[in-house]
Amino acid sequence: MCRILGKYREGVCAPGTTDKQMWEARKVKDSLHPDTGKPILPPFRMSGYVPFGTPIVVGLLLPNPTFSQTVFWQWLNQSHNAAVNYANRNASKETPTVTLLQSYIGAVTSAVSIALGLNWLINRSESLRPSTRNLIQRLVPYPAIATASVLNVVLMRRHELAVGINVVDRNRKTIGTSKVAAKKALMETGLTRAILPLPVVVIPSLTMNYLEKTALLKNFPKLRLPLHSLACLVAFGGGLPVAIAMFPQVSSISTSVLEEHIRSSTDSDVLFYNKGL
């Protein structure tokens, strides 16, 4: 299947190849890791982020969460994020199991700590009106999720910063291993993770804050959860492609900013690397 796409990029298309076969080949290729060539499990692919992540987002945005609810949903969210970050990492270098476990614990601990700390501060703010406090509590997950998501990326992929990632030329020939490229890759991925929760948290929160004041939810309170879930699904489905499209998965970097051993190994002005997703 993947050979069909490779030939197509070279301007060669086998006789009898149909559009359906081309799209099927594309689907197969997108399910494989670009570095290892191994299949990525459906829950951890970017195409599975919305269907598998939306129930978690709904839980994160439930109003007036208890201590145990906050801990559970933040733990579940960051566990899912950690798996997605690992599955879509740059895998040109192996990551030790001990490093993965340490990174996972750090990511989850930071998420839960930030969320609980913000909730505690809001609950201590007696000067806030109940409606204002309720709105702020709905928005609390954003700084918690955004900060923890960035830390999650850095912690789950910190091994790349330590050893570097492969950079290749236009012919996909590996030129060397670069820590500079690894830093750029994590910065781009981290920025994506910081932007992604913005529409996912803010849009459903503002939508539900408005709808709860209307006669619809006052007369039919059982509609609250379905409408909340729908708002999360729409916001997540719309926000994910925008966030992912900010930087291409195969990114470029000027050879002049890379390490000396790489600059001396190629005549190319620009090299490429797998940023990860």
Coordinates of C-alpha atoms in Angstrom, one line a residue:
M1 CA 0.0 0.0 0.0
C2 CA 2.7 2.5 1.0
R3 CA 4.6 1.7 -2.2
I4 CA 1.7 3.0 -4.2
L5 CA 2.1 6.4 -2.5
G6 CA 5.9 6.4 -2.9
K7 CA 5.6 5.7 -6.7
Y8 CA 2.9 8.4 -7.0
R9 CA 5.2 11.0 -5.4
E10 CA 7.8 10.0 -8.1
G11 CA 5.2 10.7 -10.8
V12 CA 4.6 7.0 -11.4
C13 CA 1.1 5.5 -11.1
A14 CA 0.6 1.8 -11.8
P15 CA -2.1 1.1 -14.5
G16 CA -5.5 0.3 -13.0
T17 CA -4.8 2.1 -9.6
T18 CA -8.0 3.6 -8.4
D19 CA -8.8 6.5 -6.1
K20 CA -10.1 4.1 -3.5
Q21 CA -6.8 2.2 -3.5
M22 CA -4.9 5.5 -3.2
W23 CA -7.0 6.6 -0.2
E24 CA -6.7 3.2 1.4
A25 CA -2.9 3.4 1.0
R26 CA -2.9 6.8 2.6
K27 CA -5.0 5.5 5.5
V28 CA -2.5 2.6 6.1
K29 CA 0.5 5.0 5.8
D30 CA -1.0 7.4 8.4
S31 CA -1.5 4.6 10.9
L32 CA 2.2 3.7 10.8
H33 CA 5.0 5.5 12.8
P34 CA 7.2 7.4 10.3
D35 CA 10.4 6.3 12.1
T36 CA 9.7 2.7 13.1
G37 CA 7.2 1.7 10.5
K38 CA 5.1 0.0 13.2
P39 CA 1.3 0.5 13.6
I40 CA 0.2 3.1 16.2
L41 CA -2.7 1.9 18.3
P42 CA -6.0 3.6 17.3
P43 CA -6.5 5.4 20.7
F44 CA -3.1 7.0 20.4
R45 CA -3.3 8.2 16.8
M46 CA -4.1 11.8 16.0
S47 CA -7.2 10.5 14.1
G48 CA -8.3 8.8 17.4
Y49 CA -7.6 11.9 19.6
V50 CA -11.1 13.3 19.3
P51 CA -13.3 10.1 19.7
F52 CA -11.1 8.8 22.6
G53 CA -10.3 12.2 24.1
T54 CA -13.8 13.8 24.1
P55 CA -15.2 11.8 27.1
I56 CA -12.1 12.8 29.1
V57 CA -12.7 16.5 28.2
V58 CA -16.3 16.3 29.2
G59 CA -15.2 14.9 32.6
L60 CA -12.5 17.7 33.0
L61 CA -15.1 20.4 32.4
L62 CA -17.8 19.1 34.8
P63 CA -18.9 22.0 37.0
N64 CA -18.0 22.1 40.7
P65 CA -15.7 19.1 40.7
T66 CA -14.9 17.3 43.9
F67 CA -11.3 16.6 45.0
S68 CA -11.5 13.0 43.9
Q69 CA -13.1 14.0 40.5
T70 CA -10.4 16.5 39.8
V71 CA -7.6 14.0 40.6
F72 CA -9.3 11.2 38.5
W73 CA -9.9 13.3 35.4
Q74 CA -6.5 15.0 35.4
W75 CA -4.8 11.6 35.9
L76 CA -6.8 10.0 33.1
N77 CA -6.2 13.0 30.8
Q78 CA -2.5 13.1 31.3
S79 CA -2.2 9.3 31.1
H80 CA -3.9 9.5 27.7
N81 CA -1.7 12.5 26.7
A82 CA 1.5 10.6 27.8
A83 CA 0.5 7.6 25.7
V84 CA -0.2 9.9 22.7
N85 CA 3.1 11.8 23.1
Y86 CA 5.1 8.5 23.3
A87 CA 3.3 6.9 20.4
N88 CA 3.9 10.0 18.1
R89 CA 7.4 10.8 19.3
N90 CA 10.5 11.0 17.2
A91 CA 11.6 7.4 17.5
S92 CA 15.0 7.6 15.8
K93 CA 16.5 6.9 19.2
E94 CA 15.3 4.4 21.8
T95 CA 14.0 5.7 25.1
P96 CA 14.8 3.7 28.3
T97 CA 11.9 2.3 30.2
V98 CA 13.0 3.9 33.5
T99 CA 13.0 7.3 31.8
L100 CA 9.5 6.7 30.5
L101 CA 8.2 5.8 34.0
Q102 CA 9.9 8.9 35.6
S103 CA 8.4 11.1 32.8
Y104 CA 4.9 9.7 33.3
I105 CA 4.9 10.2 37.0
G106 CA 6.2 13.8 36.6
A107 CA 3.6 14.7 34.0
V108 CA 0.7 13.3 36.0
T109 CA 1.8 14.8 39.3
S110 CA 2.2 18.3 37.7
A111 CA -1.2 18.2 36.2
V112 CA -3.0 17.1 39.3
S113 CA -1.0 19.6 41.5
I114 CA -1.8 22.6 39.2
A115 CA -5.5 21.8 38.9
L116 CA -5.9 21.3 42.7
G117 CA -4.0 24.4 43.5
L118 CA -6.1 26.6 41.2
N119 CA -9.3 25.1 42.5
W120 CA -8.2 25.8 46.1
L121 CA -7.4 29.4 45.2
I122 CA -10.8 29.9 43.7
N123 CA -12.7 28.4 46.6
R124 CA -10.8 30.7 48.9
S125 CA -12.0 33.8 46.9
E126 CA -15.1 34.6 49.0
S127 CA -15.4 38.0 47.2
L128 CA -16.4 36.4 44.0
R129 CA -20.1 36.1 43.1
P130 CA -21.4 32.4 42.8
S131 CA -22.0 32.9 39.0
T132 CA -18.5 34.3 38.5
R133 CA -16.9 31.6 40.6
N134 CA -18.8 29.0 38.6
L135 CA -17.5 30.4 35.3
I136 CA -13.9 30.6 36.5
Q137 CA -14.1 27.1 37.8
R138 CA -15.1 26.0 34.4
L139 CA -12.1 27.7 32.9
V140 CA -9.6 26.4 35.5
P141 CA -8.9 23.3 33.5
Y142 CA -7.3 25.4 30.7
P143 CA -4.2 26.7 32.5
A144 CA -3.9 23.3 34.3
I145 CA -4.2 21.3 31.1
A146 CA -2.1 23.6 28.9
T147 CA 0.8 23.8 31.5
A148 CA 0.6 20.1 32.2
S149 CA 0.4 19.1 28.5
V150 CA 3.5 21.1 27.7
L151 CA 5.3 19.5 30.7
N152 CA 4.0 16.1 29.5
V153 CA 5.6 16.6 26.1
V154 CA 8.9 17.7 27.5
L155 CA 9.0 15.0 30.2
M156 CA 7.8 12.1 27.9
R157 CA 10.3 13.1 25.2
R158 CA 13.2 14.5 27.3
H159 CA 15.4 11.7 26.2
E160 CA 15.4 13.3 22.7
L161 CA 16.9 16.5 24.3
A162 CA 19.6 14.4 25.9
V163 CA 20.7 12.3 22.9
G164 CA 19.3 14.3 20.0
I165 CA 17.3 13.2 16.9
N166 CA 18.2 12.2 13.4
V167 CA 18.3 14.9 10.7
V168 CA 18.1 13.9 7.0
D169 CA 18.6 15.6 3.6
R170 CA 16.1 15.9 0.8
N171 CA 16.9 12.3 -0.3
R172 CA 16.1 11.1 3.3
K173 CA 19.7 10.2 3.9
T174 CA 20.6 10.5 7.6
I175 CA 23.2 13.2 8.1
G176 CA 23.6 12.9 11.9
T177 CA 22.1 13.3 15.3
S178 CA 21.2 16.8 16.5
K179 CA 20.2 18.1 19.9
V180 CA 19.4 21.5 18.4
A181 CA 16.8 19.9 16.1
A182 CA 15.4 18.0 19.1
K183 CA 15.0 21.2 21.0
K184 CA 13.2 22.8 18.1
A185 CA 10.9 19.7 17.7
L186 CA 9.9 19.8 21.3
M187 CA 9.3 23.6 21.3
E188 CA 7.0 23.2 18.2
T189 CA 5.1 20.3 19.7
G190 CA 4.8 22.0 23.1
L191 CA 3.3 25.1 21.5
T192 CA 0.8 22.9 19.7
R193 CA -0.2 21.3 23.0
A194 CA -0.5 24.7 24.7
I195 CA -2.9 26.0 22.0
L196 CA -5.0 22.8 21.6
P197 CA -6.8 23.0 25.0
L198 CA -7.9 26.7 24.4
P199 CA -10.9 26.1 22.1
V200 CA -11.6 22.7 23.8
V201 CA -12.0 24.3 27.3
V202 CA -13.1 27.8 26.6
I203 CA -15.9 27.2 24.0
P204 CA -17.8 24.5 25.9
S205 CA -17.4 26.5 29.2
L206 CA -18.8 29.7 27.7
T207 CA -21.5 27.8 25.8
M208 CA -22.7 26.0 28.9
N209 CA -22.5 29.1 31.1
Y210 CA -24.9 30.8 28.7
L211 CA -27.2 27.8 28.2
E212 CA -27.7 27.2 31.9
K213 CA -29.3 30.7 32.1
T214 CA -31.9 29.8 29.5
A215 CA -35.3 28.3 29.9
L216 CA -34.2 25.2 28.0
L217 CA -31.9 23.9 30.6
K218 CA -34.0 25.2 33.5
N219 CA -37.0 23.2 32.2
F220 CA -35.0 20.2 30.9
P221 CA -31.9 19.9 33.2
K222 CA -31.2 16.4 31.9
L223 CA -30.1 18.0 28.6
R224 CA -27.1 19.5 30.4
L225 CA -24.8 16.6 29.9
P226 CA -25.7 15.8 26.3
L227 CA -25.3 19.5 25.3
H228 CA -22.1 19.7 27.2
S229 CA -20.7 16.6 25.5
L230 CA -21.8 18.0 22.1
A231 CA -20.1 21.3 22.7
C232 CA -16.9 19.5 23.7
L233 CA -17.0 17.3 20.6
V234 CA -17.5 20.2 18.2
A235 CA -14.8 22.3 19.9
F236 CA -12.3 19.4 20.0
G237 CA -13.0 18.3 16.4
G238 CA -12.5 21.9 15.2
G239 CA -9.5 22.8 17.4
L240 CA -7.4 19.7 16.8
P241 CA -6.7 20.1 13.0
V242 CA -5.9 23.8 13.6
A243 CA -3.4 23.0 16.3
I244 CA -1.8 20.2 14.5
A245 CA -1.5 22.2 11.3
M246 CA 0.6 24.9 13.0
F247 CA 3.8 23.0 12.3
P248 CA 4.4 20.2 9.7
Q249 CA 5.2 16.7 11.1
V250 CA 8.3 16.7 8.9
S251 CA 9.9 20.0 9.8
S252 CA 12.9 21.8 8.3
I253 CA 15.8 23.5 9.9
S254 CA 18.7 25.6 8.5
T255 CA 21.9 23.7 8.5
S256 CA 23.8 26.8 9.7
V257 CA 22.2 26.6 13.2
L258 CA 23.1 22.9 13.7
E259 CA 26.1 21.3 15.3
E260 CA 29.5 21.5 13.6
H261 CA 29.7 17.7 13.0
I262 CA 26.5 18.0 11.0
R263 CA 27.4 21.2 9.1
S264 CA 30.7 19.5 8.0
S265 CA 28.9 16.4 6.8
T266 CA 26.6 17.9 4.2
D267 CA 26.4 20.6 1.5
S268 CA 22.6 21.0 2.0
D269 CA 21.4 24.4 3.3
V270 CA 18.3 22.8 4.8
L271 CA 17.8 19.5 6.6
F272 CA 14.7 17.8 7.9
Y273 CA 13.5 15.9 10.9
N274 CA 10.4 14.2 12.3
K275 CA 8.9 16.6 14.7
G276 CA 6.4 14.1 16.0
L277 CA 2.8 15.1 16.8

